[in-house]
XYZ file of C-alpha atoms in Angstrom:
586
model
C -142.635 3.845 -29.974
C -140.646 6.961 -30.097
C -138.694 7.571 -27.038
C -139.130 11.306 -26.717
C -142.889 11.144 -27.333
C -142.704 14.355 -29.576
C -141.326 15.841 -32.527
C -142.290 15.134 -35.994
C -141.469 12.252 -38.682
C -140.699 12.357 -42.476
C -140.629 9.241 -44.548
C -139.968 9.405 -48.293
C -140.555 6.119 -50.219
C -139.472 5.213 -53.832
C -136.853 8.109 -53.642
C -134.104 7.929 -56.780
C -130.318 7.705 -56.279
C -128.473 11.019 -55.967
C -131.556 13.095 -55.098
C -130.622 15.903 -52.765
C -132.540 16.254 -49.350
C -132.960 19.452 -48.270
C -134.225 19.885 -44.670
C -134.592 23.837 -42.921
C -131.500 24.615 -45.010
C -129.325 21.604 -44.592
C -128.752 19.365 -47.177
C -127.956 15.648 -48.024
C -127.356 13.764 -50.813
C -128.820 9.617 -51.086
C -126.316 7.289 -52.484
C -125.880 6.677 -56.163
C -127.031 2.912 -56.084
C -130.601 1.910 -54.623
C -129.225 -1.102 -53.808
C -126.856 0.006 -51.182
C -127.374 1.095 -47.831
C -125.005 4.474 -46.502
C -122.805 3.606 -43.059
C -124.785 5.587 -40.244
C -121.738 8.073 -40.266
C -122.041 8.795 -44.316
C -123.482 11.806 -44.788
C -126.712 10.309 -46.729
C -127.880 7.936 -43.319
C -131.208 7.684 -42.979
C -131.473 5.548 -46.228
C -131.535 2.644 -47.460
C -133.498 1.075 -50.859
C -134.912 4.575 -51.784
C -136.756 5.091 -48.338
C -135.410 8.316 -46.175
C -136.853 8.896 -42.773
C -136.056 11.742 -40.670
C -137.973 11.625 -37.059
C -137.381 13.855 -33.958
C -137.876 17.076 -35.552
C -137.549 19.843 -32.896
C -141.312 21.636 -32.566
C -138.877 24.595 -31.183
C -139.818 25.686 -34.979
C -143.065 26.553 -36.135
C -142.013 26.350 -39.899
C -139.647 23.644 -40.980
C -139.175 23.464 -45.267
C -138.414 20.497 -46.947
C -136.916 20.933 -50.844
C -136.113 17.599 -52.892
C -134.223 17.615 -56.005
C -134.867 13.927 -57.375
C -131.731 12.310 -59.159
C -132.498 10.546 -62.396
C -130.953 7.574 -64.104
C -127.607 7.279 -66.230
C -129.291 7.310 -69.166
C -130.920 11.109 -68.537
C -128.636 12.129 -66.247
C -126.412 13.568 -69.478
C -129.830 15.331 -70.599
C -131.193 16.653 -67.158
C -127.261 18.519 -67.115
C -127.640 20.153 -70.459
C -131.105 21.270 -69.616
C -130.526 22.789 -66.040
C -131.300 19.186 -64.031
C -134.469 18.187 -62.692
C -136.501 20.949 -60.634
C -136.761 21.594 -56.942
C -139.883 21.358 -54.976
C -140.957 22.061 -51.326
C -142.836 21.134 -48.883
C -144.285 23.117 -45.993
C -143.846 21.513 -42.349
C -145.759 22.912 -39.253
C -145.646 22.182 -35.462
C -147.827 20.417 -33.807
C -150.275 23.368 -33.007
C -150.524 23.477 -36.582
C -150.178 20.005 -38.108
C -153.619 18.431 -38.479
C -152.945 16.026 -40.939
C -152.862 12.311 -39.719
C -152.925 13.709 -36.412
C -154.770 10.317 -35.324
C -152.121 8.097 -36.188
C -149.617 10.254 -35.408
C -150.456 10.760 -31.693
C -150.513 6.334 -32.317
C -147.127 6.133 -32.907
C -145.629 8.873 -30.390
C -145.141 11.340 -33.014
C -146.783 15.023 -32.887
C -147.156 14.772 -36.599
C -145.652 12.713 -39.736
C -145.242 13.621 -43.295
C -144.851 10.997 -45.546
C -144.823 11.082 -49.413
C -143.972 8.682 -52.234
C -142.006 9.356 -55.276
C -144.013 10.097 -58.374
C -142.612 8.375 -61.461
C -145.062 9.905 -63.751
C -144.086 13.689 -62.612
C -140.601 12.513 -61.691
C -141.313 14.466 -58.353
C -142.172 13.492 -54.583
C -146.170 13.603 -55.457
C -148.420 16.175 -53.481
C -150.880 13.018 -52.103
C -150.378 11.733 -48.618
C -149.305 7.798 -48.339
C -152.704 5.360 -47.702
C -153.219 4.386 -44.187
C -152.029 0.728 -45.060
C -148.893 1.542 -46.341
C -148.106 4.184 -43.627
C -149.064 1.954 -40.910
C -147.174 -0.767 -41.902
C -144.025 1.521 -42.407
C -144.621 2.691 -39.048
C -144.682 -0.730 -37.597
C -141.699 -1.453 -38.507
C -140.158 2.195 -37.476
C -142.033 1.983 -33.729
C -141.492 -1.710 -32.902
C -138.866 -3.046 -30.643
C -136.564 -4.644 -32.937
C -138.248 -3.247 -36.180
C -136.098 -3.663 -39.459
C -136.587 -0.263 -40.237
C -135.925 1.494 -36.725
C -131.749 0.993 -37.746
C -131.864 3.557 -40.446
C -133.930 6.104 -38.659
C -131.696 9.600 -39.182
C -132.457 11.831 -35.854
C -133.391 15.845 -36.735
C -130.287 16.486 -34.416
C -127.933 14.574 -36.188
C -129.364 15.677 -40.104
C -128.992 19.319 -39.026
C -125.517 19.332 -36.807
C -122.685 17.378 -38.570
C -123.104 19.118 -41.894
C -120.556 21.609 -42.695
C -123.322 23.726 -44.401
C -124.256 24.054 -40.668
C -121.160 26.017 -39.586
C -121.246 29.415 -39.559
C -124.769 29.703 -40.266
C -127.137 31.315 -37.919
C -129.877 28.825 -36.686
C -132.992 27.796 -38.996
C -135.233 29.255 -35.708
C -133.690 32.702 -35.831
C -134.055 32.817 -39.659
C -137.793 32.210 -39.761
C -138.906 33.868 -36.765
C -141.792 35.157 -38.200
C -143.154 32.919 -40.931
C -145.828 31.313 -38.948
C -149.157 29.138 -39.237
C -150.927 32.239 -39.865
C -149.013 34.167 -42.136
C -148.695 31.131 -44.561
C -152.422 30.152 -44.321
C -153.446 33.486 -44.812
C -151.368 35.043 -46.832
C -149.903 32.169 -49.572
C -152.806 29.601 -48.591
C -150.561 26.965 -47.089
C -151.166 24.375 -44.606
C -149.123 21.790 -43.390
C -147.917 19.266 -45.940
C -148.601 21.391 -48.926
C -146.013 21.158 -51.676
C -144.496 24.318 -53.440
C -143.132 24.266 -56.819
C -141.472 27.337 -58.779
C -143.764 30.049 -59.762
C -143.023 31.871 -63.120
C -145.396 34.944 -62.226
C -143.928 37.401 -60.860
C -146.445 39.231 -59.146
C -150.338 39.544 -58.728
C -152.058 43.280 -59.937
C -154.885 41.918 -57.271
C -155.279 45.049 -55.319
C -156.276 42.943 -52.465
C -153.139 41.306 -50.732
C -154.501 38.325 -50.256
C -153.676 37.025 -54.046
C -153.472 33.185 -53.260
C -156.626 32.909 -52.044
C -157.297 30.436 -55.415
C -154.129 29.112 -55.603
C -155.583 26.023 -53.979
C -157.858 25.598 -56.654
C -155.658 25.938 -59.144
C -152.687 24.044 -58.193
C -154.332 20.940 -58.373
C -153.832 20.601 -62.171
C -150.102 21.091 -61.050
C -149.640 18.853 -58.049
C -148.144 21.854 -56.613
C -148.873 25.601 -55.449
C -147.173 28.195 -56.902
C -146.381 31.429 -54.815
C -147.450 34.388 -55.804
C -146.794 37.910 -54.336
C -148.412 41.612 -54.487
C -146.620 44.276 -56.322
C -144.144 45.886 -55.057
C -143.259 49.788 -56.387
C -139.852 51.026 -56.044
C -140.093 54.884 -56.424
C -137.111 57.345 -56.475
C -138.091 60.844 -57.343
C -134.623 61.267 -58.367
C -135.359 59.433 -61.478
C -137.727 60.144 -64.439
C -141.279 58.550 -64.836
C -140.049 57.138 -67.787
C -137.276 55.239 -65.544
C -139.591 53.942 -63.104
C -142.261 52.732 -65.275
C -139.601 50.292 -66.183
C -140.065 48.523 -62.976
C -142.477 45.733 -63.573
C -143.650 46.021 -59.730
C -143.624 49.641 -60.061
C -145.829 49.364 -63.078
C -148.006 47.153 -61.867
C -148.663 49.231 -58.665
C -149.602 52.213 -60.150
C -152.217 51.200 -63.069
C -154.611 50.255 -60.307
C -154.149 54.281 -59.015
C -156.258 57.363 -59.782
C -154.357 59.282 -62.440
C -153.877 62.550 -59.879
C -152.492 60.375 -57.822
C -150.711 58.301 -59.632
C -148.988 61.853 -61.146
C -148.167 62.502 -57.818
C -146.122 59.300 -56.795
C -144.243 59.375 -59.982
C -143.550 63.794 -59.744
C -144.234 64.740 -56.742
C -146.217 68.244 -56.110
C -149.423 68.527 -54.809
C -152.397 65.335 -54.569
C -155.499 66.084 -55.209
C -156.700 62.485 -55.242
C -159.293 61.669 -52.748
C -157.485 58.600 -51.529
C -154.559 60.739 -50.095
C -157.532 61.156 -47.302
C -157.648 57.656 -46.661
C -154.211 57.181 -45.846
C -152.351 60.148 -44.569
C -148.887 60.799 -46.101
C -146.394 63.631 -46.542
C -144.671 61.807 -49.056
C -145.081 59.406 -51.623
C -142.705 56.880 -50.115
C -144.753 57.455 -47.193
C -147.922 57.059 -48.914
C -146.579 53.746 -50.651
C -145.346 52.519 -46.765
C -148.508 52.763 -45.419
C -150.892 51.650 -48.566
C -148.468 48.264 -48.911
C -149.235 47.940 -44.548
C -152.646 48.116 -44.751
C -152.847 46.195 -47.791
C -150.819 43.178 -46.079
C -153.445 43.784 -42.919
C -156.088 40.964 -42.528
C -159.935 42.260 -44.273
C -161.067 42.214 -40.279
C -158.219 44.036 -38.614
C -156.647 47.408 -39.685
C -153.820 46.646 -36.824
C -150.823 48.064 -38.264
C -148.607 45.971 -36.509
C -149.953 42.980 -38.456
C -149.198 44.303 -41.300
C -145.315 45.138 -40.648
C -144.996 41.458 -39.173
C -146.698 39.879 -42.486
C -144.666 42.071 -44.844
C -141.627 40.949 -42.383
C -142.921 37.544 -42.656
C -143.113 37.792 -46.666
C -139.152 39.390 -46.638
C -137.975 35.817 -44.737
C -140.373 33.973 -46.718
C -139.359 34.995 -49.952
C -135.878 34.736 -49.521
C -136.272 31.223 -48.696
C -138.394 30.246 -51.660
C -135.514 31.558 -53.960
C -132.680 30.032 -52.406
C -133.938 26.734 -52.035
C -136.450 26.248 -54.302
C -134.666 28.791 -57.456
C -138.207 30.690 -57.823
C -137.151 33.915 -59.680
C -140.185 35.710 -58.785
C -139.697 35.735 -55.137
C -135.793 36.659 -55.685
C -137.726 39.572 -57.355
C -140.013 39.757 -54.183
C -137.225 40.080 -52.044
C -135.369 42.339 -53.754
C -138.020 45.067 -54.232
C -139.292 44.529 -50.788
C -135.963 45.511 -49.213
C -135.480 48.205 -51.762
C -138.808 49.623 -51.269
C -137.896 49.633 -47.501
C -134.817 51.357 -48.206
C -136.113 54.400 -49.808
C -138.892 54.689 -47.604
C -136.095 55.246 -44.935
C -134.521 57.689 -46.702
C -137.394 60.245 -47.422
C -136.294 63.201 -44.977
C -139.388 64.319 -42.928
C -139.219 68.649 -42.330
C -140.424 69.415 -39.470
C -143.431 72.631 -39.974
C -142.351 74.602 -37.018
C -138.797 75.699 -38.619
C -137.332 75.964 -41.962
C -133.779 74.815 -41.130
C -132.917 71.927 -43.138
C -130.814 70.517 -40.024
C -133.950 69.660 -38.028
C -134.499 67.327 -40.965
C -134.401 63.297 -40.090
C -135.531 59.973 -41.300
C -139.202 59.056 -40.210
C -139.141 55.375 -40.635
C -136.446 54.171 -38.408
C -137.743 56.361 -35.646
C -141.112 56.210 -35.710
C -140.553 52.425 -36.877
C -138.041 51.357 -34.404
C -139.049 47.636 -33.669
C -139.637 47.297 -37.688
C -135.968 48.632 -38.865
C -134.903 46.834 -35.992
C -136.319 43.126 -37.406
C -135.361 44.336 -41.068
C -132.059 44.564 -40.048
C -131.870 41.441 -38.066
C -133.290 39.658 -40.858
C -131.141 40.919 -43.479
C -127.983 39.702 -41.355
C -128.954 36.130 -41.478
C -129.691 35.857 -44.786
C -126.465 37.887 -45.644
C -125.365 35.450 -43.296
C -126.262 31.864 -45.231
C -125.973 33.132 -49.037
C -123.162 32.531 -51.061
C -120.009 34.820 -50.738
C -120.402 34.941 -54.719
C -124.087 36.066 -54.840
C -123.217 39.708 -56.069
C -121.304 38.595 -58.730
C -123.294 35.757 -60.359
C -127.105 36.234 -59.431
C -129.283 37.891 -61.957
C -130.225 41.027 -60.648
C -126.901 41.381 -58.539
C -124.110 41.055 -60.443
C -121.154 43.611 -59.312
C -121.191 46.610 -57.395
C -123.470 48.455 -58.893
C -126.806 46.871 -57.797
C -129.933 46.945 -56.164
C -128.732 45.233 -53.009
C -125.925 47.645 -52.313
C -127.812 50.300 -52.764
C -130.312 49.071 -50.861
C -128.312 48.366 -47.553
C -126.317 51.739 -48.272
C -129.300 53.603 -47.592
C -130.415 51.859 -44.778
C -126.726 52.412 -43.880
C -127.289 56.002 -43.970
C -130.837 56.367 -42.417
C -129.438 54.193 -39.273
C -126.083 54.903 -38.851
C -126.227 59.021 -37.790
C -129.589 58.175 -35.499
C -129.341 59.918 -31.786
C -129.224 57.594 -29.075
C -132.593 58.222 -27.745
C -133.569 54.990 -26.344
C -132.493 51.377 -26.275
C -134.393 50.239 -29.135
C -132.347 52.681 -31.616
C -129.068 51.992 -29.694
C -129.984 48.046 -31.096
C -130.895 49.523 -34.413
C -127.215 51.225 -34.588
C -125.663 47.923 -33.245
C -127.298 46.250 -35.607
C -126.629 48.510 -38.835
C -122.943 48.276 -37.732
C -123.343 44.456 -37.152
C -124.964 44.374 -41.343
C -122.055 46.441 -42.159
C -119.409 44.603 -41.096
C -120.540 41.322 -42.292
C -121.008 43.064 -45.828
C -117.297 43.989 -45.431
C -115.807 40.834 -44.358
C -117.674 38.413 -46.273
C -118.610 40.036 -49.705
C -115.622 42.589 -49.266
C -118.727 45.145 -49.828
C -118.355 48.683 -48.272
C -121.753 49.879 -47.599
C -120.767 52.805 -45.141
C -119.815 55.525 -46.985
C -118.025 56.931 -44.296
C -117.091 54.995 -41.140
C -117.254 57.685 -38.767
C -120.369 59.593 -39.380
C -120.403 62.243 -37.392
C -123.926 63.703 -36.060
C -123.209 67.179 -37.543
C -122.398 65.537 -40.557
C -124.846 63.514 -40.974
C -127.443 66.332 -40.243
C -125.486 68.149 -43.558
C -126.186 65.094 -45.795
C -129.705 65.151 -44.915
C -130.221 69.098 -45.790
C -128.013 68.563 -48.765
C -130.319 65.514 -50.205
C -133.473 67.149 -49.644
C -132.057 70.556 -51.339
C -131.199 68.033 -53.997
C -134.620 66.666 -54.698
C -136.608 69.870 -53.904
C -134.523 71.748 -56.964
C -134.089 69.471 -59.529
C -135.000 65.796 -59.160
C -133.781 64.520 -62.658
C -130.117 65.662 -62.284
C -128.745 64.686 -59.055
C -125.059 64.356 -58.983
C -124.820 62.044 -55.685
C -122.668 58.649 -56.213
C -125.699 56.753 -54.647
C -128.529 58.289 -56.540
C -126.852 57.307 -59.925
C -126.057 53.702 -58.282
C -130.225 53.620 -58.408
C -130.204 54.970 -61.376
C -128.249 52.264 -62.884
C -130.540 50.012 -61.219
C -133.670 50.499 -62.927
C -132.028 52.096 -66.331
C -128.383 51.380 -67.081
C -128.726 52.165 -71.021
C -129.475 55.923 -69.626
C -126.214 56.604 -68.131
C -124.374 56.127 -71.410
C -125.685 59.466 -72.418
C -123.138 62.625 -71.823
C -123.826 66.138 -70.903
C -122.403 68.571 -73.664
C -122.543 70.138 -77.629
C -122.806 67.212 -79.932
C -122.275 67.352 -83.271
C -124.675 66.304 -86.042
C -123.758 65.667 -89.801
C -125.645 67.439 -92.151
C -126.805 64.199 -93.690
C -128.515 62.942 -90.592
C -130.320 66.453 -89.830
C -131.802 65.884 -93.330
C -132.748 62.299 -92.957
C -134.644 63.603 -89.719
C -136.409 66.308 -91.132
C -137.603 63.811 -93.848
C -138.971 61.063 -91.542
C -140.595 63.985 -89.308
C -142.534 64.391 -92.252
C -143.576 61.243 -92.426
C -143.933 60.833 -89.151
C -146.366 63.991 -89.369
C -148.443 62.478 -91.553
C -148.783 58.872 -89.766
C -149.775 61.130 -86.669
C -152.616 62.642 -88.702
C -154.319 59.465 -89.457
C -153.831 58.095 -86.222
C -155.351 60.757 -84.467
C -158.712 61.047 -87.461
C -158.554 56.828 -86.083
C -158.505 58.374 -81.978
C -161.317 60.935 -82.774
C -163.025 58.315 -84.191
C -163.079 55.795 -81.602
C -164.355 56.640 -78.321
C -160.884 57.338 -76.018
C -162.487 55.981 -73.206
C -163.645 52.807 -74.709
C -159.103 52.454 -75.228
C -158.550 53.230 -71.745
C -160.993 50.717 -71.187
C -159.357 48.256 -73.528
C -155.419 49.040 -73.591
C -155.091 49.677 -69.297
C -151.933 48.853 -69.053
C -150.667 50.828 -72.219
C -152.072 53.925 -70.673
C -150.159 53.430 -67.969
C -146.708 52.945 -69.678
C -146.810 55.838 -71.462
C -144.147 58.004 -70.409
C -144.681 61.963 -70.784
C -144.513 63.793 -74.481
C -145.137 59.860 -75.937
C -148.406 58.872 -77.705
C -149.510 55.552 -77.922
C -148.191 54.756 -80.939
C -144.761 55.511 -79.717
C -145.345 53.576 -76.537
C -146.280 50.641 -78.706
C -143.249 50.854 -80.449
C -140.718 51.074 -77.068
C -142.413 48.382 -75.365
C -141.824 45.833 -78.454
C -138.408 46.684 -78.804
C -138.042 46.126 -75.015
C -140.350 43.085 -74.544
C -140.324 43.274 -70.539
C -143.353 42.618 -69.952
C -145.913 40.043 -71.710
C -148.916 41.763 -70.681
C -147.656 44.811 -72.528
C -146.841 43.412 -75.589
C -149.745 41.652 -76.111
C -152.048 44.590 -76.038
C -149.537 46.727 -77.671
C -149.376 44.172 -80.802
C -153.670 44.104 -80.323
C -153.682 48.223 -80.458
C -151.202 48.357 -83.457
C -153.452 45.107 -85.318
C -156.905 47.449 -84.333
C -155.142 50.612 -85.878
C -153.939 49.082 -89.227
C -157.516 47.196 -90.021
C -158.842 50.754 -89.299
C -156.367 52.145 -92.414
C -157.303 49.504 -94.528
């Protein structure tokens, strides 16, 4: 029987030769032979004939993740290179308040809980069903028993986790999951202990309702796997154009479930006369899209807004993971709009009514917010902390200076670094800012402070300056860090110059000639508009409405969105619009 009488066990049977064994972000590869048993000092001990058992796993955790890659034989191992290598998958790992599966025979054999899964030849994949009890009892037999053959190659959590040099330097798996808990993932992704994650390819849910795995379960069983799937998240700079923002895939997605007034509103600014601006307050709409995500990651039975920072917390440290270990590109998109989203929410200046001096001016959120900026911060520091030193120079969305991620922790740079020491909450949000900064500095060489030694006075200057900025033209703003966002969303944009350009005469004729038949065209697709009933389109083509940009008609929406083919959704009813429109010519 297991000597410390708690703890949890894995056992993987039938695993393949050079698989790699990932356990709460350590990782280990088996031996290339089956046949062969590893020296209990090799770093793949713990197995021996393609069975792997880890047992003493610390309950200090509520969340432990387990990712296997499986290795494949000689004969596809020259195929599986070319085509990227056999995919990831995960597996979700509770404590004991949490684990309910087995818990019978578990409690038997000493253990709080034990996971134990066989490889799937068919899938070429540790398979989603639990071992029977016949197998798993005899396996633990000969794990528990005094003098049991397999009780040799037993691998203890302690030893799997500490003498890996991945674990140096790294900040522990407890303080980098702090908040991803039993509830979060069974109410939020719809995961219980044992449950196996595989890749997603959707990028987010337009499910207004937060809760957008509640049919995952269903579904994944044609999968042997759940896929995650997350809300959208809208990234909104009113420095930029609407035609820059509707770009943004979350951003998109967010706003066709709106009212139109306000929907104007997020996008331009002015005044909301939308009727759901009384349901949640805002003077702002990065305010407005603060608290609508909140209460939108809030359970149906409790409007506790405190929930709904630590779930959206919860979903920043959960995503993160599910792209680093498990390659998901849709939570790396998660992530990234989800800190970005944060950052500009920080940013948005709040003017105080009783005064009209710009210098009065602060940032809301990391006041108001302290104990969430503070966790944001702290979270972003150990994931900085684990990530490769190369990640802003070879990850999609992050490659060089210039991208969201920098300008992301630049703002929050510059909402937390010229705070007043009011209390000992913002003094840790300072410390920690600093703490972010210099860690972006030594190990990315990154400088996210703009300048070191912000002063208060200066600080209270850049503040008046910004919102002077956005309140007198919001489409030409000449700050460095407001044309690093613009870059972000729109890069092709900032190749155009400011000045006289000169025309050939040839080109001004060819125009004036294909105006004309652009005219025409127009005609006859407005006779097919009046024709049709335009809500009846709306009703059909949602998401076209919404990617029009202003002074474009559909037809010229149509044609931008199949010449960028961004988004599938969009060029599928684009291509059904232009189909409808030529049958009605015919």
């Amino acid at each position: 029987m297991n000597d410390t009488g708690a703890g949890g066990c894995i056992i993987l049977l039938d695993v393949p030769p050079r698989s790699s064994i990932a356990l709460d972000g350590i990782t280990r590869v088996t031996p290339s032979s089956p046949l062969t048993s590893a020296p209990r000092s090799s770093s793949s001990s713990g197995f021996n004939r393609g069975l792997f058992i880890i047992d003493s796993i610390s309950a200090s955790s509520q969340f432990h993740l387990l990712v296997v890659r499986c290795g494949t034989s000689k004969e596809r191992s020259k195929h599986d290179q070319n085509h990227g290598g056999s995919l990831p998958v995960g597996f979700v790992l509770l404590s004991k308040q949490s684990a309910v599966d087995g818990a019978r025979l578990s409690s038997n054999y000493g253990y709080d809980w034990i996971f134990a899964r066989r490889y799937d030849r068919q899938t070429e994949e540790i398979s989603n069903k639990p071992l029977d009890e016949v197998t798993l009892g005899n396996l633990m037999l000969a794990i528990t028993e005094q003098g049991g053959e397999l009780k040799k190659i037993i691998m203890p959590y302690e030893q799997f986790m500490g003498s890996s040099n991945d674990s140096k330097n790294i900040l522990s798996w407890t303080e980098r999951t702090s908040l991803i808990d039993h509830s979060f993932l069974q109410k939020r992704h719809n995961l219980c202990h044992g449950d196996k994650i595989i890749p997603s390819c959707e990028s987010s849910c337009d499910d207004r309702d937060v809760s957008y795995s509640s049919n995952m379960k269903d579904m994944s069983t044609e999968t042997d796997g759940t896929s995650i799937t997350y809300p959208p998240i809208p990234c909104i700079d009113r420095a930029m154009s609407a035609r820059q923002l509707s770009r943004h895939s979350g951003t998109r997605s967010y706003i066709s479930t709106l009212h139109p007034s306000l929907r104007t509103w997020l996008l331009s600014g002015g005044e909301c006369c939308s009727p759901s601006d009384a349901q949640v307050y805002a003077s702002s709409p990065e305010e407005y899209i603060w608290k609508d995500l909140l209460n939108r990651y809030c359970n149906a039975d409790n409007d506790d807004r405190r929930e709904g920072e630590h779930n959206f917390l919860a979903d920043i440290q959960f995503a993160f993971l599910i792209f680093l270990f498990l390659e998901c590109h849709s939570s790396l998109e998660h992530w990234r709009d989800a800190v970005s989203m944060s950052s500009l929410t920080m940013t948005t200046p709040t003017t105080f009514e009783s005064t009209r001096d710009a210098r009065v001016q602060t940032y809301s959120l990391p006041i108001h917010q302290s104990n969430f900026t503070l966790q944001l911060l702290s979270t972003l520091y150990a994931q900085l902390s684990c990530i490769e030193t190369d990640f802003f120079q070879e990850v999609e969305y992050s490659s060089g200076d210039n991208n969201f991620l920098v300008g992301a922790l630049r703002r929050l740079r510059l909402a937390c670094g010229g705070l007043d020491e009011m209390n000992e909450t913002v003094k840790m949000i300072k410390k920690e800012s600093s703490r972010l900064d210099k860690l972006a500095l030594d190990r990315f060489h990154l400088q996210i402070s703009t300048s070191p030694n912000l002063s208060d006075n200066s600080f209270e200057n850049e503040v008046a300056n910004k919102s002077l900025e956005t309140e007198a033209d919001q489409h030409d703003v000449e700050c460095d860090d407001d044309n690093l966002r613009k870059e972000q969303l729109d890069p092709d944009e900032m190749d155009d110059e400011d000045g006289p350009v000169i025309v050939p005469i040839s080109e001004v004729e060819a125009s004036i000639s294909r105006s004309s038949v652009e005219l025409l065209q127009a005609q006859k697709h407005c006779t097919f508009i009046d024709a049709e009933n335009e809500y009846d389109l709306r009703t059909r083509y949602p998401l076209l409405y919404a990617a029009m940009a202003p002074q474009e008609d559909l037809l010229m929406c149509c044609a931008r969105i199949l010449d960028d083919r961004n988004d599938v959704s969009l060029v599928r009813e684009a291509a059904s619009y232009l189909e409808t429109v030529e049958a009605h010519r015919t």
